[in-house]
GROMACS .gro file of C-alpha atoms in nm:
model
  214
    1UNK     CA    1   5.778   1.629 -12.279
    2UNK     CA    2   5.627   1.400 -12.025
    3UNK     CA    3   5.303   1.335 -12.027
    4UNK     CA    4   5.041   1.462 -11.773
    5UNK     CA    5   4.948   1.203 -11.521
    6UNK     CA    6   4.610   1.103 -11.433
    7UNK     CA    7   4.451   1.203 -11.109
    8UNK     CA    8   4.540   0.926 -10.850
    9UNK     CA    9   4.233   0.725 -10.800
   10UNK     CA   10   4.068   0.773 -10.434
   11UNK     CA   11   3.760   0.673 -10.242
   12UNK     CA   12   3.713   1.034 -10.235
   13UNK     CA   13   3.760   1.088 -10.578
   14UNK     CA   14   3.545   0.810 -10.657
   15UNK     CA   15   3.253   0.969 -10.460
   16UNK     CA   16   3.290   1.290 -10.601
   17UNK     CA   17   3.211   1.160 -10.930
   18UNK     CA   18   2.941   0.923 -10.820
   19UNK     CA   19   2.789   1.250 -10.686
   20UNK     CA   20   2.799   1.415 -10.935
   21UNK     CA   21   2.676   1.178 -11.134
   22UNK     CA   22   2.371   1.104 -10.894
   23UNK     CA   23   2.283   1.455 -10.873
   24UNK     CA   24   2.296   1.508 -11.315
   25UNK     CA   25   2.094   1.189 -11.351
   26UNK     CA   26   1.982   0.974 -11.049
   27UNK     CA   27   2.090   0.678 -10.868
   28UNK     CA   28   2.019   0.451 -11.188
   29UNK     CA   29   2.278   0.621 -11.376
   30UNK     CA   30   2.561   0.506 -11.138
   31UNK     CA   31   2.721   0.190 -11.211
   32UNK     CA   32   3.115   0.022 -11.188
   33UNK     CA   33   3.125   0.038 -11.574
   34UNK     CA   34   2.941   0.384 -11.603
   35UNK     CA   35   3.226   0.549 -11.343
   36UNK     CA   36   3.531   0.359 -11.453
   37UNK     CA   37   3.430   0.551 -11.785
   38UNK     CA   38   3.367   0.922 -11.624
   39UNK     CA   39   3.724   0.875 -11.385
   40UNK     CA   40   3.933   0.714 -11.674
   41UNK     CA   41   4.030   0.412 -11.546
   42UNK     CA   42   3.978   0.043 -11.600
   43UNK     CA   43   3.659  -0.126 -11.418
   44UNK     CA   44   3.832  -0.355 -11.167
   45UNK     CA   45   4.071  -0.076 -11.042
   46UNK     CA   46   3.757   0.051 -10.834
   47UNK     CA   47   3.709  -0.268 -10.648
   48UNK     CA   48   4.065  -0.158 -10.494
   49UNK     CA   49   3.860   0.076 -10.298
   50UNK     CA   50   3.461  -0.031 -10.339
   51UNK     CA   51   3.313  -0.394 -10.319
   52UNK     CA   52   3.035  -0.294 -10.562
   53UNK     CA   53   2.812  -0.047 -10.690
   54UNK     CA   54   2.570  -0.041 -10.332
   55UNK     CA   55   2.915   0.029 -10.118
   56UNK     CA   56   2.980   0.348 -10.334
   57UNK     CA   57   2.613   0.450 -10.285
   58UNK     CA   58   2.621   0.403  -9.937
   59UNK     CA   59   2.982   0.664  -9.937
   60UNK     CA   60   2.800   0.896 -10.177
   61UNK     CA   61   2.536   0.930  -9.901
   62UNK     CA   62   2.749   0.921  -9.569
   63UNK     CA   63   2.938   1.232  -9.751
   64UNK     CA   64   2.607   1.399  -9.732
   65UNK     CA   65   2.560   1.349  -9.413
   66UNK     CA   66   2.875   1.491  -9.334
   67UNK     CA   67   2.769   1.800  -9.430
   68UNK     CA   68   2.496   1.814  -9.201
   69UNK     CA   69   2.560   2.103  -8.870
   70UNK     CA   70   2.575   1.883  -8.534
   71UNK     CA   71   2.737   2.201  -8.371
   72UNK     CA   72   2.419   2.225  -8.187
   73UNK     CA   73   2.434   1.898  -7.988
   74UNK     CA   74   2.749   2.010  -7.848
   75UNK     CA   75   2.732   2.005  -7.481
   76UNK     CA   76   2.860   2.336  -7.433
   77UNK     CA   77   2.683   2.484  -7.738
   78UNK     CA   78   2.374   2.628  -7.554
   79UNK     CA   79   2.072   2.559  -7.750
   80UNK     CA   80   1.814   2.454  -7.555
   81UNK     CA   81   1.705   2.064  -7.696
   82UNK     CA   82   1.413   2.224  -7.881
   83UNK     CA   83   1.628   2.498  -8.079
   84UNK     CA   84   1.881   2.254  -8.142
   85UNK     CA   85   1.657   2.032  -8.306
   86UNK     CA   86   1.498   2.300  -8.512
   87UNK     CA   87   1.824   2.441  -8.631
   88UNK     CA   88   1.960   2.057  -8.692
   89UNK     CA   89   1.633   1.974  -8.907
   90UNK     CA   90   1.685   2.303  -9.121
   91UNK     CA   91   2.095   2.177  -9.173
   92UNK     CA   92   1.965   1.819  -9.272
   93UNK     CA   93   1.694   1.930  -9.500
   94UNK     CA   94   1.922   2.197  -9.654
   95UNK     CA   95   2.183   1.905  -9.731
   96UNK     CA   96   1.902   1.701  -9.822
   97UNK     CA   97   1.767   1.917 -10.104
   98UNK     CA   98   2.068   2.029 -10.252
   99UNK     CA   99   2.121   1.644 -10.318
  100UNK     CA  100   1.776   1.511 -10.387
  101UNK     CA  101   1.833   1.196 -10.546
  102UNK     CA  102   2.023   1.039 -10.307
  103UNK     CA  103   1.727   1.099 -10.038
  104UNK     CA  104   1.605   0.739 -10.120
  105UNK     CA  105   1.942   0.557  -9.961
  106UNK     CA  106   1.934   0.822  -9.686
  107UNK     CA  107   1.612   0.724  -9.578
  108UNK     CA  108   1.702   0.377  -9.506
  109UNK     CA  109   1.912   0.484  -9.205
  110UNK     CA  110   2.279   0.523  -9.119
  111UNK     CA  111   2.353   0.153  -9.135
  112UNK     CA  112   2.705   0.150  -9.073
  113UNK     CA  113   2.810   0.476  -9.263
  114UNK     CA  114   3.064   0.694  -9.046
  115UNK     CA  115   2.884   1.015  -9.044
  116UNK     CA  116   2.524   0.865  -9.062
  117UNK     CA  117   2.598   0.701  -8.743
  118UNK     CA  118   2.741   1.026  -8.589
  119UNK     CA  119   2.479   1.183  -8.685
  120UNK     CA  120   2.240   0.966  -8.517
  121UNK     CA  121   2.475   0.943  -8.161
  122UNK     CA  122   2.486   1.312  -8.137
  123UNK     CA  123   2.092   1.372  -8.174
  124UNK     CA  124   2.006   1.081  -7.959
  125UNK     CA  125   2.295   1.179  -7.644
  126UNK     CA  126   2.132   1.578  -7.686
  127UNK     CA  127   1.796   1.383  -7.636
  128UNK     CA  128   1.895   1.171  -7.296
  129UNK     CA  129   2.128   1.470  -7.171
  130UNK     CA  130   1.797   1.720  -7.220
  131UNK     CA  131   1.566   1.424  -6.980
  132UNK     CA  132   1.455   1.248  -7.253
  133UNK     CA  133   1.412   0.870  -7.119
  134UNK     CA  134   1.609   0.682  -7.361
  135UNK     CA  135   1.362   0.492  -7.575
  136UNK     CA  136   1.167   0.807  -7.618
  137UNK     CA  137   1.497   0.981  -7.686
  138UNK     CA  138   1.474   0.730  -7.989
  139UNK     CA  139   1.149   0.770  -8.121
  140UNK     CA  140   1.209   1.151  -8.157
  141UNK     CA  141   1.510   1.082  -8.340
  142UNK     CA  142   1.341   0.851  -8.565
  143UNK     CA  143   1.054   1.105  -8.647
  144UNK     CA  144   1.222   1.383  -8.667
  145UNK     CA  145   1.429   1.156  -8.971
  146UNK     CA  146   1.046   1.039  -9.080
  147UNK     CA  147   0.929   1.453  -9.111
  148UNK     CA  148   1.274   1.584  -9.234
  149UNK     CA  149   1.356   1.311  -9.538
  150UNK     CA  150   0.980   1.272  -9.613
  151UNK     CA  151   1.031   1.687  -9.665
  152UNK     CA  152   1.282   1.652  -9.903
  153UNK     CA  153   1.152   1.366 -10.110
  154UNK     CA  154   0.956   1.603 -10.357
  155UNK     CA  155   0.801   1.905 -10.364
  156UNK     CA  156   0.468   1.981 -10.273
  157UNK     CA  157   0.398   2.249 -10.521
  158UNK     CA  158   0.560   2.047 -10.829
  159UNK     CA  159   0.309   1.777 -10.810
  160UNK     CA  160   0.053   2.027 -10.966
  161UNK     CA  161   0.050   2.119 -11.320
  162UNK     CA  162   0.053   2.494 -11.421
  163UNK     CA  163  -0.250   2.456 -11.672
  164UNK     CA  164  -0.545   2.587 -11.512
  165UNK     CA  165  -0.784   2.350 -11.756
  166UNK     CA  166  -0.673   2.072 -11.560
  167UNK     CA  167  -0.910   2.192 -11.303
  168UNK     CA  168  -1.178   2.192 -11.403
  169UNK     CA  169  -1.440   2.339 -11.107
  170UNK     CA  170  -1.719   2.128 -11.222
  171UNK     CA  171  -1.448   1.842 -11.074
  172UNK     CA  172  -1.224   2.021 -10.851
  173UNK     CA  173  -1.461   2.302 -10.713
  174UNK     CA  174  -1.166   2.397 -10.467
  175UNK     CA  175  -0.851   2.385 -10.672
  176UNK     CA  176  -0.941   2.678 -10.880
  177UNK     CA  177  -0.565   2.856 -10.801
  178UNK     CA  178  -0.432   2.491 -10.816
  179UNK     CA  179  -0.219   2.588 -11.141
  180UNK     CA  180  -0.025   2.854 -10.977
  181UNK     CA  181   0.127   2.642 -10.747
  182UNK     CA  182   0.391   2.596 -10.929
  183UNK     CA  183   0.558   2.886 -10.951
  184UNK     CA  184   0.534   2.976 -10.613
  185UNK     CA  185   0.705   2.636 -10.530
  186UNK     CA  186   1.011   2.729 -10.342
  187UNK     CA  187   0.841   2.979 -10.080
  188UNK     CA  188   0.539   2.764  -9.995
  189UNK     CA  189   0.749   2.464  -9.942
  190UNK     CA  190   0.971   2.628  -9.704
  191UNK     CA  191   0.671   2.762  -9.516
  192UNK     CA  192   0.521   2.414  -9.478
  193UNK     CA  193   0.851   2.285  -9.365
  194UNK     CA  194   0.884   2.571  -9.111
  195UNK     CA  195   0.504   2.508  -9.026
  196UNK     CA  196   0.562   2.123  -8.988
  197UNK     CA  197   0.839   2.149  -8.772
  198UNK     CA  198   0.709   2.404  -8.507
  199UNK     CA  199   0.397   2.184  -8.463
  200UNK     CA  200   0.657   1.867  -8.429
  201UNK     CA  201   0.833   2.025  -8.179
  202UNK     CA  202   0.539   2.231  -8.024
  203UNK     CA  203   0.406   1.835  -7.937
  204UNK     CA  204   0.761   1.731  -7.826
  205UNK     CA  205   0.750   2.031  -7.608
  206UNK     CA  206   0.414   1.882  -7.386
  207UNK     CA  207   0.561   1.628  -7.415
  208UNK     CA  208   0.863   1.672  -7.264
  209UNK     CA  209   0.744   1.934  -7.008
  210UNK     CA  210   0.523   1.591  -6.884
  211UNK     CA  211   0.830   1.397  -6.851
  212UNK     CA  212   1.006   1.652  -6.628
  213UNK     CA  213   0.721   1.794  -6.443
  214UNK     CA  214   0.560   1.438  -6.403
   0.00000   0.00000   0.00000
């Protein structure tokens, strides 16, 4: 009986199990020697397809980009600019979160990743097509990226402990509820991400409205 082959080794398969790997146990747990090991294969077979350890990083986190929704920056989509950049920040943060610690090399910018950079072409083109002067059109880009990866970095609610000695209200006369934070992490996150964006874009809007009216 023959034996069963191996999976042939891809880029994609390759980033697949980087992911994976990034998402169990963080960006320090991905190395040449570490994956060789997970995909069954010698070490120098992934430099067939990978310079080093960074260029594999770099794919991990253009694949998450990829799943990002641009639908919205379609010129015949629609969406007014403002809409479209709401619904586009709730798609990025969505992909964001359900790959959190990869938010660190996302943050850095699209560099010359595929899908970062197409990412980054279709927000800025809605921008200039919706009056947006150009180098403004660039600046909301840029903190729109600021609001939505600095979102997804951590959460708010996680940062507090759920013992409610640790505030004490001889200390911390104000944080007397501070311990239940916790559990209610999900919904209040979401809420100041919703809350966030709509004063973002209610700014953008006055902005904007003294651009074209101007």
């Amino acid at each position: 009986m023959a034996r069963p082959r191996k999976p042939l080794l891809s880029r994609q398969l390759i980033v697949e199990t980087a992911s994976a790997l990034v998402d169990a146990e963080g960006l320090d747990a991905v190395s040449t020697r570490r994956l060789a090991a997970e995909l069954g294969v010698s070490g120098p077979s992934l430099y067939n397809h990978f310079r080093n350890k960074d260029e594999i990083l770099d794919a991990v986190a253009d694949a998450i980009s990829a799943q990002v929704d641009l639908s919205m920056f379609d010129e015949g989509d629609g969406r007014d600019w403002r809409t479209a950049l709401h619904d586009w920040a709730v798609s990025y943060r969505a992909a964001l979160l359900a790959h959190p610690h990869t938010v660190p090399v996302l943050a850095r910018g699209p560099g010359r990743r595929p899908a970062g950079l197409r990412l980054a072409d279709a927000v800025f083109g809605a921008m200039v097509r919706a009056g947006w002067p150009p180098a403004q059109a660039t600046r909301v880009g840029a903190l729109m990226r600021y609001f939505i990866t600095g979102s997804a970095l951590g959460s708010f609610t996680a940062g507090f402990v759920g013992d409610a000695a640790a505030y004490d209200p001889a200390d911390y006369p104000h944080l007397g509820q501070a311990h239940l934070l916790a559990d209610r992490g999900e919904g209040i996150d979401e809420e100041a991400f919703e809350t966030g964006l709509r004063a973002l874009l209610d700014g953008l809007e006055l902005q904007h409205r003294a651009l074209t009216l101007g």
